[in-house]
PDB file of C-alpha atoms in Angstrom:
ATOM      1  CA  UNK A   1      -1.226 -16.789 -20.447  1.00 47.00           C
ATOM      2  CA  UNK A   2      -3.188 -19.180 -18.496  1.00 44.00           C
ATOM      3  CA  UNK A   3      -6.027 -17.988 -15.897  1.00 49.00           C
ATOM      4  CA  UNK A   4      -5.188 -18.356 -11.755  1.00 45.00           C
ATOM      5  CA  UNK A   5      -7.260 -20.763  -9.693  1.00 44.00           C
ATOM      6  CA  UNK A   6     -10.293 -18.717  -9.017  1.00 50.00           C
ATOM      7  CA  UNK A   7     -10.148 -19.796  -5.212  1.00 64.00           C
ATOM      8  CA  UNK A   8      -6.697 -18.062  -4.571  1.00 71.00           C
ATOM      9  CA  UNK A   9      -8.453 -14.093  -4.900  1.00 83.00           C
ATOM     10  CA  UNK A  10     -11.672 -14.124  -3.482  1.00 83.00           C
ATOM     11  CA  UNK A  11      -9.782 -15.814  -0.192  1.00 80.00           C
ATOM     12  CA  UNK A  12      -7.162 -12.948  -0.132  1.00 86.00           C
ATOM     13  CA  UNK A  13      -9.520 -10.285  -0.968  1.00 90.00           C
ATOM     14  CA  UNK A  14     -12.965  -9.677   1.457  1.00 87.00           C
ATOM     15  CA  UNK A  15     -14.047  -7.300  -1.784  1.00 87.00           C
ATOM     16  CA  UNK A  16     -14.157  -9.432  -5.130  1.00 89.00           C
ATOM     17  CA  UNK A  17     -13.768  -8.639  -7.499  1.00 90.00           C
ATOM     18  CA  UNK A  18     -11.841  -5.262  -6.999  1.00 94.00           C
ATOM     19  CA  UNK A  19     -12.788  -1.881  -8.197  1.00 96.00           C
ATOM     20  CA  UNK A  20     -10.795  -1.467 -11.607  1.00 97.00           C
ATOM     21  CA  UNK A  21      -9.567   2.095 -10.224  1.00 97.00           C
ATOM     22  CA  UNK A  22      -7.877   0.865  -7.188  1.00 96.00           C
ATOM     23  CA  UNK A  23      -6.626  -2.517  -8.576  1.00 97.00           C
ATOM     24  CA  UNK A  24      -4.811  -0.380 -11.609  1.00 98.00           C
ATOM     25  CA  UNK A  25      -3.299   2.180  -8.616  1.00 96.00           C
ATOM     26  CA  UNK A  26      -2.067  -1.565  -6.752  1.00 97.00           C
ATOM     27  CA  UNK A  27      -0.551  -2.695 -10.379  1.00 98.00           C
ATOM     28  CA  UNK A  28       1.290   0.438 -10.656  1.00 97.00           C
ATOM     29  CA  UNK A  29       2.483   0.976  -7.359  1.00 96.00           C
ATOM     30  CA  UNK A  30       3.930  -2.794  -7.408  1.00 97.00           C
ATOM     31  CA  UNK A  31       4.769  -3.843 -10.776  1.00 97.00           C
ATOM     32  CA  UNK A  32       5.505  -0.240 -12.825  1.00 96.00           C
ATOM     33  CA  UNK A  33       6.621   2.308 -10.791  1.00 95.00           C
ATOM     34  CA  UNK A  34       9.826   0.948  -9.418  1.00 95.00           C
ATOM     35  CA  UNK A  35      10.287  -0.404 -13.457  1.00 95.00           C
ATOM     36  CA  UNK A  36       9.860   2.877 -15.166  1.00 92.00           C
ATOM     37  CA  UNK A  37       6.539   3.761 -14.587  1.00 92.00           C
ATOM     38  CA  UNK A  38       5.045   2.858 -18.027  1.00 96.00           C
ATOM     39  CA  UNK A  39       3.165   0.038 -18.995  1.00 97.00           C
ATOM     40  CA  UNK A  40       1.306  -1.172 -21.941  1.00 97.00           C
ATOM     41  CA  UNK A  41      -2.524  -1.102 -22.035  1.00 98.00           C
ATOM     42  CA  UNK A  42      -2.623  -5.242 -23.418  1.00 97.00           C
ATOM     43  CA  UNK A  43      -0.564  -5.863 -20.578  1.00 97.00           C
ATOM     44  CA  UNK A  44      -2.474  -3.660 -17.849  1.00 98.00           C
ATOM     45  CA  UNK A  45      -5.953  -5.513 -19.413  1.00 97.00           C
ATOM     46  CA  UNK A  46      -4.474  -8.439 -18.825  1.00 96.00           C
ATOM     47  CA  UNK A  47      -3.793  -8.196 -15.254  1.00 96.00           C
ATOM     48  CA  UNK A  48      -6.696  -6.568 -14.117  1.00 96.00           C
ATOM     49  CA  UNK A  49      -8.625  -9.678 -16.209  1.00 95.00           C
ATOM     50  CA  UNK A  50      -7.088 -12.062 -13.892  1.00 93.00           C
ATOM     51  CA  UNK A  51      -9.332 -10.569 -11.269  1.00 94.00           C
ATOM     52  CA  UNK A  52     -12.419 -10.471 -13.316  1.00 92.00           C
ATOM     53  CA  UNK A  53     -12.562  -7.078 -13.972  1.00 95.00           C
ATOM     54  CA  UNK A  54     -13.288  -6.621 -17.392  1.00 95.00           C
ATOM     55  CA  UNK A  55     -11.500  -4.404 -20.436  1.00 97.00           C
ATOM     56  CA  UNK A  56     -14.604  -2.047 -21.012  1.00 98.00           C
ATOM     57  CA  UNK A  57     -13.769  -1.135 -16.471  1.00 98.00           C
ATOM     58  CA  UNK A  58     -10.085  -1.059 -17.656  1.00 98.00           C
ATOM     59  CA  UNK A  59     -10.371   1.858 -20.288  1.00 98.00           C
ATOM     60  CA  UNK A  60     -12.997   3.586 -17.669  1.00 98.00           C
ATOM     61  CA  UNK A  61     -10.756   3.339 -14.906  1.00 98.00           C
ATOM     62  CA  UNK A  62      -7.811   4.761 -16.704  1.00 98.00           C
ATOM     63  CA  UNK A  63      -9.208   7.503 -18.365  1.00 98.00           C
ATOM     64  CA  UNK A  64     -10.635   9.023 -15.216  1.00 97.00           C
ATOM     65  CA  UNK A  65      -6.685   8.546 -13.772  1.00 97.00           C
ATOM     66  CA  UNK A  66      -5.530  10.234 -16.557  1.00 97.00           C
ATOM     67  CA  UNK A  67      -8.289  13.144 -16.070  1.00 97.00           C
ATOM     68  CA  UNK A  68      -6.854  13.417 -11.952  1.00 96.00           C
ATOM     69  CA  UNK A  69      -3.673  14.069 -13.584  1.00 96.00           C
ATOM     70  CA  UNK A  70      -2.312  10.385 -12.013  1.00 95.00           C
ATOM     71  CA  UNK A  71      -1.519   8.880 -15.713  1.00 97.00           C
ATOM     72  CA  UNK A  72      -0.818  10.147 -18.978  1.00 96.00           C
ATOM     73  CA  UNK A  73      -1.011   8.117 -22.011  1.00 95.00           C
ATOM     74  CA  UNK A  74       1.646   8.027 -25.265  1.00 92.00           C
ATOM     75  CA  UNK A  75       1.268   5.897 -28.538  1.00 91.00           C
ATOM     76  CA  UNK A  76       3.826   3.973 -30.000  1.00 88.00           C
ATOM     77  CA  UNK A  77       2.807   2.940 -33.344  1.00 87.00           C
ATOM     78  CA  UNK A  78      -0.860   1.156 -32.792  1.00 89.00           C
ATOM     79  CA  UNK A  79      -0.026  -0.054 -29.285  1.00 94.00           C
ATOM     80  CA  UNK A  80      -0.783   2.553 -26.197  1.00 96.00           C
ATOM     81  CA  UNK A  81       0.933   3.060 -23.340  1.00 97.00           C
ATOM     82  CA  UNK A  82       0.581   4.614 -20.012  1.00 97.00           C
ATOM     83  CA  UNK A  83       2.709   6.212 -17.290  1.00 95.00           C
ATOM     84  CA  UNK A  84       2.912   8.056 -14.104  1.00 93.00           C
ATOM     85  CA  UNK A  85       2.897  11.608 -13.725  1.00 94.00           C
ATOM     86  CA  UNK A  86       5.391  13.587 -11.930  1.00 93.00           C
ATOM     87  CA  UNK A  87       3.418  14.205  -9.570  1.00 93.00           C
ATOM     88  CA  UNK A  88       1.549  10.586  -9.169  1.00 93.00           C
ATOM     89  CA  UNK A  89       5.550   9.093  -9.581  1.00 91.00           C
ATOM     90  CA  UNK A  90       6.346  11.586  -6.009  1.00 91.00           C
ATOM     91  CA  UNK A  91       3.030  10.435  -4.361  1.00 90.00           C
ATOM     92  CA  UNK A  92       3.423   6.381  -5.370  1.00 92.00           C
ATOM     93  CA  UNK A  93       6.742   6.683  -4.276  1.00 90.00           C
ATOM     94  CA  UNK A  94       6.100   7.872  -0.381  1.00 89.00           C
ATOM     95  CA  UNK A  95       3.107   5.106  -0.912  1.00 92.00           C
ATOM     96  CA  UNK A  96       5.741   2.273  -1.196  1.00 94.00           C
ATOM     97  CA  UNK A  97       8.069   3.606   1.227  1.00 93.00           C
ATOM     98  CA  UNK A  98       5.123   2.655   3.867  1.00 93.00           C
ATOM     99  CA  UNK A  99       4.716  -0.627   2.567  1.00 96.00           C
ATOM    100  CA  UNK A 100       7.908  -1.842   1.470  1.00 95.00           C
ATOM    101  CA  UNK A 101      10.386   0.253   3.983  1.00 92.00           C
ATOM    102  CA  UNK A 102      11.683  -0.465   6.927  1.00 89.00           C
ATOM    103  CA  UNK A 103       9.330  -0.463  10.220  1.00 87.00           C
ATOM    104  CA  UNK A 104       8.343   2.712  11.467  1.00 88.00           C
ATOM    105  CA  UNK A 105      10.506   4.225  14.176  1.00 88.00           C
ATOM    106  CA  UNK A 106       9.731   5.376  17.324  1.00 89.00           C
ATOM    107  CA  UNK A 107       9.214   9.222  17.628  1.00 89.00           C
ATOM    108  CA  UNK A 108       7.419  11.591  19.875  1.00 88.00           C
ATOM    109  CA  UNK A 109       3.378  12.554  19.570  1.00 91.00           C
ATOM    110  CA  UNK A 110       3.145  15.763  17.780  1.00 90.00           C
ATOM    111  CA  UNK A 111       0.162  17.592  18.877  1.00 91.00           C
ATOM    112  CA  UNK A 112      -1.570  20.446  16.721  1.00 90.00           C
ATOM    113  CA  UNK A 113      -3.912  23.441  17.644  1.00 90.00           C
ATOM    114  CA  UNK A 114      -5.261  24.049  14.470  1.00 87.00           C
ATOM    115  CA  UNK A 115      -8.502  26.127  14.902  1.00 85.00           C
ATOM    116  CA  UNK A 116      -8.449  26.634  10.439  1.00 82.00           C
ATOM    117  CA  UNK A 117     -11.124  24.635   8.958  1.00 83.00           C
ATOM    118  CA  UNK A 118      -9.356  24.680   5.683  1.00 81.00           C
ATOM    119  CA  UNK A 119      -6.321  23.231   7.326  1.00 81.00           C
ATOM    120  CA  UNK A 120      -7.895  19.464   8.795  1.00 87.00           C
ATOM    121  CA  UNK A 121      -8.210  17.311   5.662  1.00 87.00           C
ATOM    122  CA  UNK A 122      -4.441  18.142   5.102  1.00 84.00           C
ATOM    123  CA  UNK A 123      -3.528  17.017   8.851  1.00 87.00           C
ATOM    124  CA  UNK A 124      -5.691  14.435   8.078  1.00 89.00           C
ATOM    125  CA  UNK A 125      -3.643  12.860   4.946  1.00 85.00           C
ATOM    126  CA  UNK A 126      -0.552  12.986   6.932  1.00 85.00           C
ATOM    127  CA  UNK A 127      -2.304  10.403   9.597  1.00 88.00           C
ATOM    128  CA  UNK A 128      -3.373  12.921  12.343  1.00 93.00           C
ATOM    129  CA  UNK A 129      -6.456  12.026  13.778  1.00 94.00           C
ATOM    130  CA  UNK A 130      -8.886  14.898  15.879  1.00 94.00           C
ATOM    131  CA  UNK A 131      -8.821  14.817  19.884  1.00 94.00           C
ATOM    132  CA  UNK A 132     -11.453  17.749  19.494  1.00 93.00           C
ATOM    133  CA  UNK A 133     -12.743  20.447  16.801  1.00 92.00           C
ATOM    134  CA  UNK A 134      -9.194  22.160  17.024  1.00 91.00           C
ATOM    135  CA  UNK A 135      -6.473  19.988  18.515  1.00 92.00           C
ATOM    136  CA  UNK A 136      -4.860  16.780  16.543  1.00 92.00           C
ATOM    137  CA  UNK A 137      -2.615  14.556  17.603  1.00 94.00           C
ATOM    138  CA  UNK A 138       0.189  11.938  15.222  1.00 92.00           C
ATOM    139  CA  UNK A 139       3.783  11.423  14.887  1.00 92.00           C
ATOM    140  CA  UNK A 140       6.680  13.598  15.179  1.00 89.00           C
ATOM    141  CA  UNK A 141       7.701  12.431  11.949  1.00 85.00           C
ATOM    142  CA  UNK A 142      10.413  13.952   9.456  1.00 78.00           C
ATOM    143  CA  UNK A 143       7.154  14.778   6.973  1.00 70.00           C
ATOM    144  CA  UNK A 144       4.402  15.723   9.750  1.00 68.00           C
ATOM    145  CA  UNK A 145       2.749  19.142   9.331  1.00 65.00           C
ATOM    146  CA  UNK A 146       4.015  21.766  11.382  1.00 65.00           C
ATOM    147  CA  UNK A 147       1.052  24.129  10.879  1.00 66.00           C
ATOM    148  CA  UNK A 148      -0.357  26.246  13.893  1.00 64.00           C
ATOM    149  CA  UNK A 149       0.499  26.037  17.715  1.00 74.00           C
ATOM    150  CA  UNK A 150       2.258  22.484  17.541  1.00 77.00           C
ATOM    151  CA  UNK A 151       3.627  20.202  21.057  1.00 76.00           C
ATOM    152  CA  UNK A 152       4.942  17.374  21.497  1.00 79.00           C
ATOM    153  CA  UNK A 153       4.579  15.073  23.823  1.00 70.00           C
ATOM    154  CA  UNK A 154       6.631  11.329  25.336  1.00 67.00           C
ATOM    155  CA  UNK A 155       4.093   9.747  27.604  1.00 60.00           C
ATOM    156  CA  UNK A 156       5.546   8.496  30.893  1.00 60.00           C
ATOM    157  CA  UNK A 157       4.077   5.190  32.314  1.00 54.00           C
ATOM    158  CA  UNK A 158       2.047   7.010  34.660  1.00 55.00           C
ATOM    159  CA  UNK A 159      -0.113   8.602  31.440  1.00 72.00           C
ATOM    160  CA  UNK A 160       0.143   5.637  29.343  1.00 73.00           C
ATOM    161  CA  UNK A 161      -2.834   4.046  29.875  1.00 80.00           C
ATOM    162  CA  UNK A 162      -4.551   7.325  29.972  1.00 86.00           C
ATOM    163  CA  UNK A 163      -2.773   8.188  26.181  1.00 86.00           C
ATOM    164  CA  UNK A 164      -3.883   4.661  24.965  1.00 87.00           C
ATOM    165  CA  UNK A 165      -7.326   4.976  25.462  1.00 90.00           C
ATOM    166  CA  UNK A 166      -7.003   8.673  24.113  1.00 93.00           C
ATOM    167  CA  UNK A 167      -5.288   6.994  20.652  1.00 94.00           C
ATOM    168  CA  UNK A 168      -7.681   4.138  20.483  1.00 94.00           C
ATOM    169  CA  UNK A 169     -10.929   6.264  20.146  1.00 95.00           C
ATOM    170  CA  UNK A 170      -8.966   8.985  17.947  1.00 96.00           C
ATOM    171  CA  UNK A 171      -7.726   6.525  15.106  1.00 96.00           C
ATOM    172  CA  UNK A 172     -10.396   3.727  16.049  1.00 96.00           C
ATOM    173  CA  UNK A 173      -6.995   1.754  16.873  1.00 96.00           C
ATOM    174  CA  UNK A 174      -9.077  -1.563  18.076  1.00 96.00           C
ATOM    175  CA  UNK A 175     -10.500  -1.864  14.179  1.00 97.00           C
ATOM    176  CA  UNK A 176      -7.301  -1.099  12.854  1.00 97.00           C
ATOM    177  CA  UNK A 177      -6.262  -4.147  14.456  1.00 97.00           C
ATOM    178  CA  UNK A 178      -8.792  -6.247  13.864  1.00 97.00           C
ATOM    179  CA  UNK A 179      -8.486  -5.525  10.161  1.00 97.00           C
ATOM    180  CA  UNK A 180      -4.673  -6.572  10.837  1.00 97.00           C
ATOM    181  CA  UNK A 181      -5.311 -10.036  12.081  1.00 97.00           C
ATOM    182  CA  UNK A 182      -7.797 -10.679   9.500  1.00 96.00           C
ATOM    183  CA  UNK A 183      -5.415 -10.210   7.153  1.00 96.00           C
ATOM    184  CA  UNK A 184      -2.778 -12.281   8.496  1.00 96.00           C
ATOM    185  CA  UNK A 185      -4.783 -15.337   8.567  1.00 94.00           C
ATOM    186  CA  UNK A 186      -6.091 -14.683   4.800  1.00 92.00           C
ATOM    187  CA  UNK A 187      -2.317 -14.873   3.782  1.00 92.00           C
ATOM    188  CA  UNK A 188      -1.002 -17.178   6.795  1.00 92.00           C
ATOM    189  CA  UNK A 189      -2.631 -20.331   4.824  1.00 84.00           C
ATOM    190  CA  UNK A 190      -1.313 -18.766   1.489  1.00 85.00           C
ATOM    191  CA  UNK A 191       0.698 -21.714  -0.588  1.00 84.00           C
ATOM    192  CA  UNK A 192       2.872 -20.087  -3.026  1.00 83.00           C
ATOM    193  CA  UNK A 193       4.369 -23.820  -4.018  1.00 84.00           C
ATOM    194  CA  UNK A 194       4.376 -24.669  -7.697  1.00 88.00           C
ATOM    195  CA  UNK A 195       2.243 -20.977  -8.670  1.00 90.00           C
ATOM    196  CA  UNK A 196       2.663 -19.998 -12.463  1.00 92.00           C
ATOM    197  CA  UNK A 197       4.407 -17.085 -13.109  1.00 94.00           C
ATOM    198  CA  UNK A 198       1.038 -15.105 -13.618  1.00 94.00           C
ATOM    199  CA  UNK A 199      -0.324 -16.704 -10.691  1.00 92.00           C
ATOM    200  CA  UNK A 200       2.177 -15.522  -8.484  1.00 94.00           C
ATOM    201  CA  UNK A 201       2.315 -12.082  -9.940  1.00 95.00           C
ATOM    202  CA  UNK A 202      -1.311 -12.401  -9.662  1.00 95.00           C
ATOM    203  CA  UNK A 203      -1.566 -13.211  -5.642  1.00 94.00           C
ATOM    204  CA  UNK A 204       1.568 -11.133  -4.809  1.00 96.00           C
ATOM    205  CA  UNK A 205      -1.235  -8.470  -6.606  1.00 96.00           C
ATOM    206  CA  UNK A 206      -3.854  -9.097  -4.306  1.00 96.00           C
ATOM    207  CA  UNK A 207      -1.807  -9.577  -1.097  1.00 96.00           C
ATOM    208  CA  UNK A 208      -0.421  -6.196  -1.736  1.00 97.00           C
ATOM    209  CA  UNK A 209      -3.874  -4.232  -3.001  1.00 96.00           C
ATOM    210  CA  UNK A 210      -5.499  -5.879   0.474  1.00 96.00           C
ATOM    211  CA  UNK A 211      -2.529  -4.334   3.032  1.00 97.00           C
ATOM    212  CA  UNK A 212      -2.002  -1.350   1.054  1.00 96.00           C
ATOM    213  CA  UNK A 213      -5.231  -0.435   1.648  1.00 95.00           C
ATOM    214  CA  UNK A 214      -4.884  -1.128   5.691  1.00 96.00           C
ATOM    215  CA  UNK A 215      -1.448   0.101   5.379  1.00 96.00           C
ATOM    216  CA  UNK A 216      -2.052   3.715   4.083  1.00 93.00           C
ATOM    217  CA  UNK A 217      -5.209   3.907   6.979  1.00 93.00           C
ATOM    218  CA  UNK A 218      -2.086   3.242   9.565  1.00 95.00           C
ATOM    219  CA  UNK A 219      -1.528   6.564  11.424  1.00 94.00           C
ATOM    220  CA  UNK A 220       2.145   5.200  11.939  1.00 94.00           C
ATOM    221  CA  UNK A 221       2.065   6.197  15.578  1.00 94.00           C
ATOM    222  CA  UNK A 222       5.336   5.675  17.649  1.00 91.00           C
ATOM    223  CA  UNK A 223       5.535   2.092  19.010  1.00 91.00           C
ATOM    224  CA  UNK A 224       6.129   3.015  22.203  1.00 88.00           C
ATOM    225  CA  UNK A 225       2.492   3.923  22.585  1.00 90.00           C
ATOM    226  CA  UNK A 226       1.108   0.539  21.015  1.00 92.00           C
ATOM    227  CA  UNK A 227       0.717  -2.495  22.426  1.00 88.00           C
ATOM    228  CA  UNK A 228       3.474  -4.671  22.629  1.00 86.00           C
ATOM    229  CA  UNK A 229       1.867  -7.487  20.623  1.00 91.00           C
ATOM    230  CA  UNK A 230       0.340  -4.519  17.861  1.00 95.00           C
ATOM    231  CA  UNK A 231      -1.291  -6.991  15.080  1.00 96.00           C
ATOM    232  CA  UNK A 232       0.355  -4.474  13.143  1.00 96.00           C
ATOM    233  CA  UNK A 233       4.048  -6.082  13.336  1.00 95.00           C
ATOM    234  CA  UNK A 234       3.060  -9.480  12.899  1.00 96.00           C
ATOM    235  CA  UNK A 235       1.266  -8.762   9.411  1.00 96.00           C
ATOM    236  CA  UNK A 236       4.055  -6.906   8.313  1.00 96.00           C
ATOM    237  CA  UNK A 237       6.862  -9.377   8.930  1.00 95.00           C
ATOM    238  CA  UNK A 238       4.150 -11.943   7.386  1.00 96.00           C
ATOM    239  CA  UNK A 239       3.511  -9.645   4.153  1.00 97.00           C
ATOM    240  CA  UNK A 240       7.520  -9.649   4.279  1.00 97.00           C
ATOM    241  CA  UNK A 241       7.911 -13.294   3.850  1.00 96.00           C
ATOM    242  CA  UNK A 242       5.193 -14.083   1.575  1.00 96.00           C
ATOM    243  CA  UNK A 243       5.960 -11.042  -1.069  1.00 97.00           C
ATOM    244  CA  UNK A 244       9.370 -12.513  -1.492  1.00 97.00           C
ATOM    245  CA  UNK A 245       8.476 -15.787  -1.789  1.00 96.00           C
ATOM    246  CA  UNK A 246       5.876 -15.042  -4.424  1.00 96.00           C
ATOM    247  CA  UNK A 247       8.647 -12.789  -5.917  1.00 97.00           C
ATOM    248  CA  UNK A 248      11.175 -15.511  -6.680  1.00 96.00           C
ATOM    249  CA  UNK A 249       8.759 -16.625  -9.334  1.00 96.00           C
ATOM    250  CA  UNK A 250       6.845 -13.192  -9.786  1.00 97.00           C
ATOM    251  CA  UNK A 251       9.623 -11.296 -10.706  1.00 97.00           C
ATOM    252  CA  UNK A 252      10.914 -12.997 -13.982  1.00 97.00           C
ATOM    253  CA  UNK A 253       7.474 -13.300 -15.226  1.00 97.00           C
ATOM    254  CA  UNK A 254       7.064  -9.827 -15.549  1.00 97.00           C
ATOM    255  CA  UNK A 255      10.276  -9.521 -17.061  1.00 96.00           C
ATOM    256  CA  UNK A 256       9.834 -12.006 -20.061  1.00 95.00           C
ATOM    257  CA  UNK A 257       6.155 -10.931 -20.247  1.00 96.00           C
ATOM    258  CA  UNK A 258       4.918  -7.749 -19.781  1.00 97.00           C
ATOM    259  CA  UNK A 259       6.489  -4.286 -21.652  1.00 96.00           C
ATOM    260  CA  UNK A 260       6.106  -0.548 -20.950  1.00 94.00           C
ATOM    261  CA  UNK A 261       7.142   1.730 -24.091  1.00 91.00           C
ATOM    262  CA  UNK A 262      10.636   1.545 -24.295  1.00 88.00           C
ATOM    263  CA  UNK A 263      10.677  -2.721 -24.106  1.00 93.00           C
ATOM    264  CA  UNK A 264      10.273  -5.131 -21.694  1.00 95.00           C
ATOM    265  CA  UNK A 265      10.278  -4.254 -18.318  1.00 96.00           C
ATOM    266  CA  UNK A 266      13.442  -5.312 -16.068  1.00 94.00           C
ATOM    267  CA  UNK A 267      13.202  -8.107 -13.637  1.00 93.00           C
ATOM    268  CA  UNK A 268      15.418  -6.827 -11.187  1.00 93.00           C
ATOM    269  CA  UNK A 269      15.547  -2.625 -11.082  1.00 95.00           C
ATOM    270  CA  UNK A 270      17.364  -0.665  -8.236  1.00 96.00           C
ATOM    271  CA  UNK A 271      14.322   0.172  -6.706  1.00 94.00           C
ATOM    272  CA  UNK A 272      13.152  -3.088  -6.525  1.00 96.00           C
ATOM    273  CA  UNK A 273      16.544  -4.249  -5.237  1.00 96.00           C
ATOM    274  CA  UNK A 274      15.909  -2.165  -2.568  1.00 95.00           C
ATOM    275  CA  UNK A 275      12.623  -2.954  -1.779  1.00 96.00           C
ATOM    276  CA  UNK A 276      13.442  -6.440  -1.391  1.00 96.00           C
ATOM    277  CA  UNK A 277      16.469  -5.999   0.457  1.00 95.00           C
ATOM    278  CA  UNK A 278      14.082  -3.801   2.705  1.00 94.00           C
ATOM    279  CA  UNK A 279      11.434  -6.618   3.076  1.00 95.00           C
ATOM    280  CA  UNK A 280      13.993  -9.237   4.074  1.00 94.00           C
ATOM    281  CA  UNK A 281      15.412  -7.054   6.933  1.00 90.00           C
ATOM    282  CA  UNK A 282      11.686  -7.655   8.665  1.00 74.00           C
ATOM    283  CA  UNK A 283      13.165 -11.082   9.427  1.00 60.00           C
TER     284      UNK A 283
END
């Protein structure tokens, strides 16, 4: 296996190298979950080495996932393996169905009177951000909270600017963006001609671990209340075209190369069928 040009990562990631801990969650979520779920350890130390991070970070990182109960590790003769719980499997899943799905729909704003402490970091997780010490405000979606006195609301244009404003200083919308276009002109220059197979698994790695972690931050609030050029939608369509472009050369690499315990993994798996037809519908 031969090493990517060092100036492909640090331009695609503001953080280099990555935290092992992270960068193995990114491998997983991309790579091994939609292919099983299990991976080899010589393979997973290989992939994080490509970013610099080190075996001795490897073996740290993955034994504190295994002690929050993400992985779980089996043995096949002298070779180890490691896969995703149940539970992780559920969570990586939903994870993937923000990045990879289809865009987010328009809804209603759900608001939520929750005057229970014990009850914000939950609303929290699910993207609801605080208008005040008891009332929250996010999407009317199919997997929202409905905990305590809950509303919704469809701003008219007379309140839109007035619920814009509100949104903007609730989920810091304005950095949110700004984090957005940043990203699209890291991976606007991006030339995925005549990559390696490891090199393109190896940038399609970093492209994803940089919008997954803007991605997941996304409250996923209706569209009707964004702007209408959100910097959102234009890094999404971008991610779009450059994951399956690095993917035509990605994708067979990590089926003749790397193996979880029962063999090599597939190239093409339903999931990831579906992912990429879901990518190529951004169009």
């Amino acid at each position: 296996m031969t090493s990517p040009a060092p100036i492909f990562l640090p331009k695609l990631l503001p953080s280099y190298p990555p935290k092992a801990g992270p960068l193995i969650v990114t491998i997983y979520g991309d790579i091994v979950e939609p292919r099983g779920g299990t991976l080899w350890m010589g393979d997973l130390i290989t992939l994080c080495g490509q970013f610099g991070v080190n075996e001795s970070l490897v073996r740290t990182a993955v034994s504190r996932l295994v002690a929050r109960g993400q992985l779980e590790g089996a043995r096949n003769g002298r070779r180890s393996y490691y896969r995703l719980t149940d539970a992780a499997g559920i969570e990586f899943q939903s994870a993937s169905e923000q990045i990879f799905g289809p865009p987010d729909s328009d809804c209603d704003l759900l608001f939520i009177v929750q005057p229970d402490r014990t009850d914000h970091q939950g609303l929290a997780d699910q993207g609801f951000g605080a208008v005040s010490e008891t009332l929250f405000v996010g999407a009317d979606r199919p997997s929202s909270i409905k905990s305590g006195a809950c509303f919704k609301a469809c701003p008219d244009q007379r309140s839109a600017k007035e619920v814009a404003e509100m949104l903007n200083k609730v989920f810091g919308l304005d950095q949110l963006a700004a984090r957005y276009r940043s990203f699209y002109k890291r991976i606007e220059a991006l030339d995925c001609f005549g990559l390696s197979g490891l090199e393109a698994v190896t940038v399609r790695l970093a492209m994803v671990h940089e919008f997954r972690a803007i991605r997941l931050k996304d409250p996923r609030l209706p569209p009707s209340v964004l702007p209408v050029d959100w910097d959102g939608l234009s890094a999404r369509r971008l991610f779009a075209e450059k994951y399956l472009e690095l993917s035509e050369t990605a994708d067979p690499f990590i089926g003749s190369s790397l193996t979880g315990q029962g063999g090599a993994l597939e190239d093409k798996t339903g999931p990831i069928l579906k992912r990429l037809s879901s990518l190529r519908s951004r169009g």
